[in-house]
Tab-separated table of N, CA and C in Angstrom:
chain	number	residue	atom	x	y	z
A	1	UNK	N	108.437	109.839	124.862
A	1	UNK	CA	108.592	108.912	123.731
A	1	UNK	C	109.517	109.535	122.685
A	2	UNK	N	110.740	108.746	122.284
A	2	UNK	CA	111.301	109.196	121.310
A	2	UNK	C	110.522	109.230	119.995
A	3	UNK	N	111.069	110.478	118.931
A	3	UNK	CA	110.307	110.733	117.695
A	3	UNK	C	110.207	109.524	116.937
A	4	UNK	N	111.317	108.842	116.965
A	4	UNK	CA	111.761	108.270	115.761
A	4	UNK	C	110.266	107.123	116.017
A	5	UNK	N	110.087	106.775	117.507
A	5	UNK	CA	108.597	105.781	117.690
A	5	UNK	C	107.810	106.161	117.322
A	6	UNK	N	107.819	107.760	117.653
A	6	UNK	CA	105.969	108.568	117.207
A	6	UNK	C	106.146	108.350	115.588
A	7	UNK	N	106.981	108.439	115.116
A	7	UNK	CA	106.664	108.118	113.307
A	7	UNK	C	106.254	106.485	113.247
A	8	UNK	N	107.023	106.056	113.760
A	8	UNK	CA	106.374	104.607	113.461
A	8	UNK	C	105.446	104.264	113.615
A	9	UNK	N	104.777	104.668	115.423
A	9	UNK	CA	103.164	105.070	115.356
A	9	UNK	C	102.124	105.360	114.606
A	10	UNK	N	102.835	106.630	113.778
A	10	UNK	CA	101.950	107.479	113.343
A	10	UNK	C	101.931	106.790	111.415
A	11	UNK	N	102.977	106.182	111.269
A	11	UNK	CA	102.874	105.123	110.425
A	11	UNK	C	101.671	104.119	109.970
A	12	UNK	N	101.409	103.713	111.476
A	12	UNK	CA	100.558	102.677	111.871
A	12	UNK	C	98.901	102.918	111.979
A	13	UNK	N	99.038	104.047	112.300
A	13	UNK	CA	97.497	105.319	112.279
A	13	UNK	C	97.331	105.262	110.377
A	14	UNK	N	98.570	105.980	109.795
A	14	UNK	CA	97.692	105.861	108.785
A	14	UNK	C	97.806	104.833	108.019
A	15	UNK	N	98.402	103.792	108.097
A	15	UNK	CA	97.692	102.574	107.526
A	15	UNK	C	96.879	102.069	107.422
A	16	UNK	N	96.516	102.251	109.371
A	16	UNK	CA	94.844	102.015	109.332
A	16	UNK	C	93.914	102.777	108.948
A	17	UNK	N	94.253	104.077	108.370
A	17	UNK	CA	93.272	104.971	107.851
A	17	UNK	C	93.452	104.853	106.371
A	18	UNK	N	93.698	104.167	105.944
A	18	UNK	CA	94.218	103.885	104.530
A	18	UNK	C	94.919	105.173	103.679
A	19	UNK	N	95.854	105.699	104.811
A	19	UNK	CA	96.274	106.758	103.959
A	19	UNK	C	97.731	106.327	103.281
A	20	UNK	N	98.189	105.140	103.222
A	20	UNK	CA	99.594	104.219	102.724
A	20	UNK	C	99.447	104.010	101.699
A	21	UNK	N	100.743	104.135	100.663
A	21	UNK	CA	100.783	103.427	99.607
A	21	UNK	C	102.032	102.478	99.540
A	22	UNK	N	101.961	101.284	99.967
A	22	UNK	CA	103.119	100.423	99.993
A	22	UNK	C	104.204	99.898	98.629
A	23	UNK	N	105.348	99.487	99.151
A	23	UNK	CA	105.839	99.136	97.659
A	23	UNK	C	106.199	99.620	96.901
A	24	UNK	N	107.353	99.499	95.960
A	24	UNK	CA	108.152	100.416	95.032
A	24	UNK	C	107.380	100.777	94.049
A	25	UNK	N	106.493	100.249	93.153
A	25	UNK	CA	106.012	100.087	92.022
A	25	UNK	C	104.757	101.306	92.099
A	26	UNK	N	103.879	100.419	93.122
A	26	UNK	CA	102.770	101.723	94.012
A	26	UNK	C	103.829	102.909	94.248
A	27	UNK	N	104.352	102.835	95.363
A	27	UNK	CA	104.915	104.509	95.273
A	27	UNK	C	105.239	105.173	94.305
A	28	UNK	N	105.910	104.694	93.518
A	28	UNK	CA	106.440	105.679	92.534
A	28	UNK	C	105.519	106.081	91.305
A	29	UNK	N	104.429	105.302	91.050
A	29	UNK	CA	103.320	106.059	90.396
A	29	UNK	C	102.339	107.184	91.229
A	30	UNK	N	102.579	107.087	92.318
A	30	UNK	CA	101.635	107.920	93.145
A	30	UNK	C	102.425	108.893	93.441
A	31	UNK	N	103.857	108.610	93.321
A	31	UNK	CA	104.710	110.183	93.451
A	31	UNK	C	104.388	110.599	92.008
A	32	UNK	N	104.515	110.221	90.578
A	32	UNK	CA	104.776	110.611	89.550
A	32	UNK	C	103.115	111.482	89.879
A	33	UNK	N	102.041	110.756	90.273
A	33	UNK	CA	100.786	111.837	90.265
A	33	UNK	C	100.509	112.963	90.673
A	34	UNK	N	101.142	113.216	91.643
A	34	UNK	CA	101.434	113.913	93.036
A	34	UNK	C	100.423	113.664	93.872
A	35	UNK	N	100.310	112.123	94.327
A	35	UNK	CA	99.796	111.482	95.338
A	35	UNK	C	100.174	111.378	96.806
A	36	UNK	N	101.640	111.430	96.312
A	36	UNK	CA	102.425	110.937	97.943
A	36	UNK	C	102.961	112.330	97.911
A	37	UNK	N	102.901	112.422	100.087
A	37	UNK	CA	103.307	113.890	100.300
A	37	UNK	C	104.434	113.390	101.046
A	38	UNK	N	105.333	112.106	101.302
A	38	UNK	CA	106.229	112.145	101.693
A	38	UNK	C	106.692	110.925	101.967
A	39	UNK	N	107.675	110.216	101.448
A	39	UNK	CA	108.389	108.625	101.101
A	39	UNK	C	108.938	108.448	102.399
A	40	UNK	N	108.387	107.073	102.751
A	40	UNK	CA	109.574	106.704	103.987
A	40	UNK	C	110.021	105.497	103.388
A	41	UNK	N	111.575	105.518	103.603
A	41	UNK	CA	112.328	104.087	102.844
A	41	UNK	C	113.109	103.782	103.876
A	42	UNK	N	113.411	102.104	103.932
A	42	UNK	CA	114.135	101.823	104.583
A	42	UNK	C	115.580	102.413	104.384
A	43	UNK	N	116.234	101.811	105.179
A	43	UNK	CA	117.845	102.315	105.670
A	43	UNK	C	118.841	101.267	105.042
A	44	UNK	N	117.726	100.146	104.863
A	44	UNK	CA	118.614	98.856	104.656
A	44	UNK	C	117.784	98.290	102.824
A	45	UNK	N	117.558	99.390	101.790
A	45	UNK	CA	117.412	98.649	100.706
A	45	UNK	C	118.416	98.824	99.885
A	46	UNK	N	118.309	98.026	98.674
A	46	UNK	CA	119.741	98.384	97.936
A	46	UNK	C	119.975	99.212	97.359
A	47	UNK	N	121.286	99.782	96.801
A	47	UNK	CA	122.037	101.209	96.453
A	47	UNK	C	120.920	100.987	95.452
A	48	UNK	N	120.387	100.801	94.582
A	48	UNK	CA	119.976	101.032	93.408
A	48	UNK	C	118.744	101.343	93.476
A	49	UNK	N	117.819	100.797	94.499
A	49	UNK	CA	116.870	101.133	94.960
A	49	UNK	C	116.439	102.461	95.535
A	50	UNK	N	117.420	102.616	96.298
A	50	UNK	CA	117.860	104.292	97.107
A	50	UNK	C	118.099	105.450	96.134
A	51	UNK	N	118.720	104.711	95.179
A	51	UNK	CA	119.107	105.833	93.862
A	51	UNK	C	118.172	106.081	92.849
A	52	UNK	N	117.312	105.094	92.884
A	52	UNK	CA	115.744	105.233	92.206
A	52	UNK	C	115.078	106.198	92.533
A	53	UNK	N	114.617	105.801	94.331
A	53	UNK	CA	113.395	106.557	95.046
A	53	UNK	C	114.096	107.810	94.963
A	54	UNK	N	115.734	108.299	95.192
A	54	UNK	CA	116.082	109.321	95.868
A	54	UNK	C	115.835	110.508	94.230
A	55	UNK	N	116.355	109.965	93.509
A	55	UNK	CA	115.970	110.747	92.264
A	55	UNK	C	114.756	110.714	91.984
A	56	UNK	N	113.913	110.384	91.780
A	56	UNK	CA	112.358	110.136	91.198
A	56	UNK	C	111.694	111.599	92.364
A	57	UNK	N	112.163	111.212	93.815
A	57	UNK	CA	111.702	112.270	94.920
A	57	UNK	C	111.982	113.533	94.601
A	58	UNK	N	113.588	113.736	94.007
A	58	UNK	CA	113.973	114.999	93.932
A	58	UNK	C	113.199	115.560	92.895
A	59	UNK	N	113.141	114.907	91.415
A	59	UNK	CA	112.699	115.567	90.594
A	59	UNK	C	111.265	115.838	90.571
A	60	UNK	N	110.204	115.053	91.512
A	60	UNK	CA	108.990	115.548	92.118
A	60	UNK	C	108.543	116.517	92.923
A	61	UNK	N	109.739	116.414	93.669
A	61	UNK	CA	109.976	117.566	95.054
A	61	UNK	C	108.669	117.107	95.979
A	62	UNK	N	109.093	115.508	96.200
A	62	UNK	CA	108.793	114.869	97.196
A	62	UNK	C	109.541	114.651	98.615
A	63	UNK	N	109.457	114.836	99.756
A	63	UNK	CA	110.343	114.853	100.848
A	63	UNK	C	110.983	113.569	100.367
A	64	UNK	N	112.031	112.777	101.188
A	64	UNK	CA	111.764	111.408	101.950
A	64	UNK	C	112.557	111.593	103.011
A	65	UNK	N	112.123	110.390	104.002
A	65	UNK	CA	113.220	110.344	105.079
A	65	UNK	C	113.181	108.748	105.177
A	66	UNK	N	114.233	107.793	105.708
A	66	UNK	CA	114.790	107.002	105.823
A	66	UNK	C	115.379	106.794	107.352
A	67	UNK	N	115.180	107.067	108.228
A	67	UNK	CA	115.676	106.445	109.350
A	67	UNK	C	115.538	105.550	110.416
A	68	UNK	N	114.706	104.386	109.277
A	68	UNK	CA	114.589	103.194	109.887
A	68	UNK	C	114.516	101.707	109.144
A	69	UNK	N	114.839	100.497	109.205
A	69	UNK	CA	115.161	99.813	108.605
A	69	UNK	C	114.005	99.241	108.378
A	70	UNK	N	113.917	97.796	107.803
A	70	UNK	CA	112.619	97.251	107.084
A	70	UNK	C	112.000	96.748	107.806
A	71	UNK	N	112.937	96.119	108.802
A	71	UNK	CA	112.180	95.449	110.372
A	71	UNK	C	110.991	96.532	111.044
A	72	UNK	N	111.522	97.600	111.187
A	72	UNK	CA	110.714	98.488	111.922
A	72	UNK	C	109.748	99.171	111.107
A	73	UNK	N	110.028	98.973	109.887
A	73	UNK	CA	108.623	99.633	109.182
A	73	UNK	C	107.414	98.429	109.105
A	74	UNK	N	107.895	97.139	109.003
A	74	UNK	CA	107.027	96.151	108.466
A	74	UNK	C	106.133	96.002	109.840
A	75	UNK	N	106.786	95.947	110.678
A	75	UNK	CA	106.355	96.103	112.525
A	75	UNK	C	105.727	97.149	112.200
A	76	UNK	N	105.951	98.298	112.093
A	76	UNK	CA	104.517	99.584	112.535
A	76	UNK	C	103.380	99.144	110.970
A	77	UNK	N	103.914	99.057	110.062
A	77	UNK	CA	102.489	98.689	109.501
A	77	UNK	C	101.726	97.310	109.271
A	78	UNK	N	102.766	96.700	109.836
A	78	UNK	CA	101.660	94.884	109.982
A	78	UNK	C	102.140	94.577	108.440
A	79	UNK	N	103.519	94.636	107.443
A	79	UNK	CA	103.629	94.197	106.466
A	79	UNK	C	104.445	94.159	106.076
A	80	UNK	N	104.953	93.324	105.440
A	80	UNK	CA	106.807	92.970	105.165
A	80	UNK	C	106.520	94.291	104.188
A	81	UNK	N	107.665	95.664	103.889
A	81	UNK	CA	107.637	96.614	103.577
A	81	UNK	C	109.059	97.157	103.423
A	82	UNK	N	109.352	97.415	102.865
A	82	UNK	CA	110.286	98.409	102.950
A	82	UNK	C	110.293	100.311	102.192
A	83	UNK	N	109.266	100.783	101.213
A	83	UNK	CA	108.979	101.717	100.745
A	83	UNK	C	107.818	101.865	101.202
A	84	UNK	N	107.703	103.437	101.572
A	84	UNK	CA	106.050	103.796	101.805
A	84	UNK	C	106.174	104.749	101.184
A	85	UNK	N	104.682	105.042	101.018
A	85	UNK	CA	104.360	106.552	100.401
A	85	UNK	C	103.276	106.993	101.487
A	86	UNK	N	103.571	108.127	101.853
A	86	UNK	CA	102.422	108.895	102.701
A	86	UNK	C	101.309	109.829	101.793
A	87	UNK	N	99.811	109.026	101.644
A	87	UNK	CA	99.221	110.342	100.430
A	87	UNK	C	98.831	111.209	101.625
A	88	UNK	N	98.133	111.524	102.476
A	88	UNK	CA	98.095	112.241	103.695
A	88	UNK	C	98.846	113.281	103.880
A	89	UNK	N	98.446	114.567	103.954
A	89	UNK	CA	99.467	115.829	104.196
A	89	UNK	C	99.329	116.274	105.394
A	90	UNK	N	98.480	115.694	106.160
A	90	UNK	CA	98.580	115.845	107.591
A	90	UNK	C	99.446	114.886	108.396
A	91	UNK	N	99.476	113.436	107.799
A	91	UNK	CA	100.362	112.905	108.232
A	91	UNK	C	101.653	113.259	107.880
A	92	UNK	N	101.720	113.735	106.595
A	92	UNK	CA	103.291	114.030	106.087
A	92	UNK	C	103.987	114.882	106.648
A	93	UNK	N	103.147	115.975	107.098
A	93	UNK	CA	103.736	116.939	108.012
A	93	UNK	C	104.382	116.486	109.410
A	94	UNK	N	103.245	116.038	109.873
A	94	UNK	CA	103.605	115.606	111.350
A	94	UNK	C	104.772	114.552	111.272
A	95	UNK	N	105.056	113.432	110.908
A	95	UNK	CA	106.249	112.975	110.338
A	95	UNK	C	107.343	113.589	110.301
A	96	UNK	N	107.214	114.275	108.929
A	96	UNK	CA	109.072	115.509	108.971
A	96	UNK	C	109.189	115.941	110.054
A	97	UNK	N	108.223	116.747	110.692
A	97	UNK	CA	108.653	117.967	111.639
A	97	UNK	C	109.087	117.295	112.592
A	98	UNK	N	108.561	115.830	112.798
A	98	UNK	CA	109.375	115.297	114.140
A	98	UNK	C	110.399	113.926	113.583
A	99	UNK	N	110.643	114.604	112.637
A	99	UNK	CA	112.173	113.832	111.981
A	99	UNK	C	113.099	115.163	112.228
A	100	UNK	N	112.711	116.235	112.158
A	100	UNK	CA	113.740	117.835	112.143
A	100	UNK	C	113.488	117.876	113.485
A	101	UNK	N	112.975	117.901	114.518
A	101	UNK	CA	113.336	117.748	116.192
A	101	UNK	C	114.653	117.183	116.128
């Protein structure tokens, strides 16, 4: 199985474990808490959007990764979506490391 599925999978695990925080508004208060251990954004939101999450992440020293569009996130978590927040540091891990494969 390619990685890029096992994240989407593993997406889908913790949604159902309620470890998600969906949505721009939700994420970015749960990064400002240090709630979220790692942002997944679509590929396809707008520059301004990208330039939001991507700064707000840096100056938290929150990961993110992005390498999939809104279709495929809303599909692994059952919800029109395009921003996640992972609060889960077990999921967050497992995620990156098989985004760096």
């Amino acid at each position: 199985m390619e990685n890029n599925e096992r994240v989407l999978n593993l997406l889908g695990l913790a949604m159902r474990a309620g470890k998600l925080v969906t949505g721009e508004e939700m994420t970015l208060q749960r990064v400002r808490s240090g709630q979220v251990k790692l942002v997944v954004l679509a590929n396809d939101v707008s520059e301004s959007t990208l330039k939001k999450m991507t700064n707000k992440c840096q100056s938290y020293h929150t990961p993110l990764i992005s390498p999939f569009n809104s279709g495929e996130i809303s599909h692994a978590i059952g919800k029109s979506r395009r921003i996640i927040g992972v609060c889960d540091s077990g999921f967050a891990k497992k995620m990156s490391d098989l985004m760096k494969e």
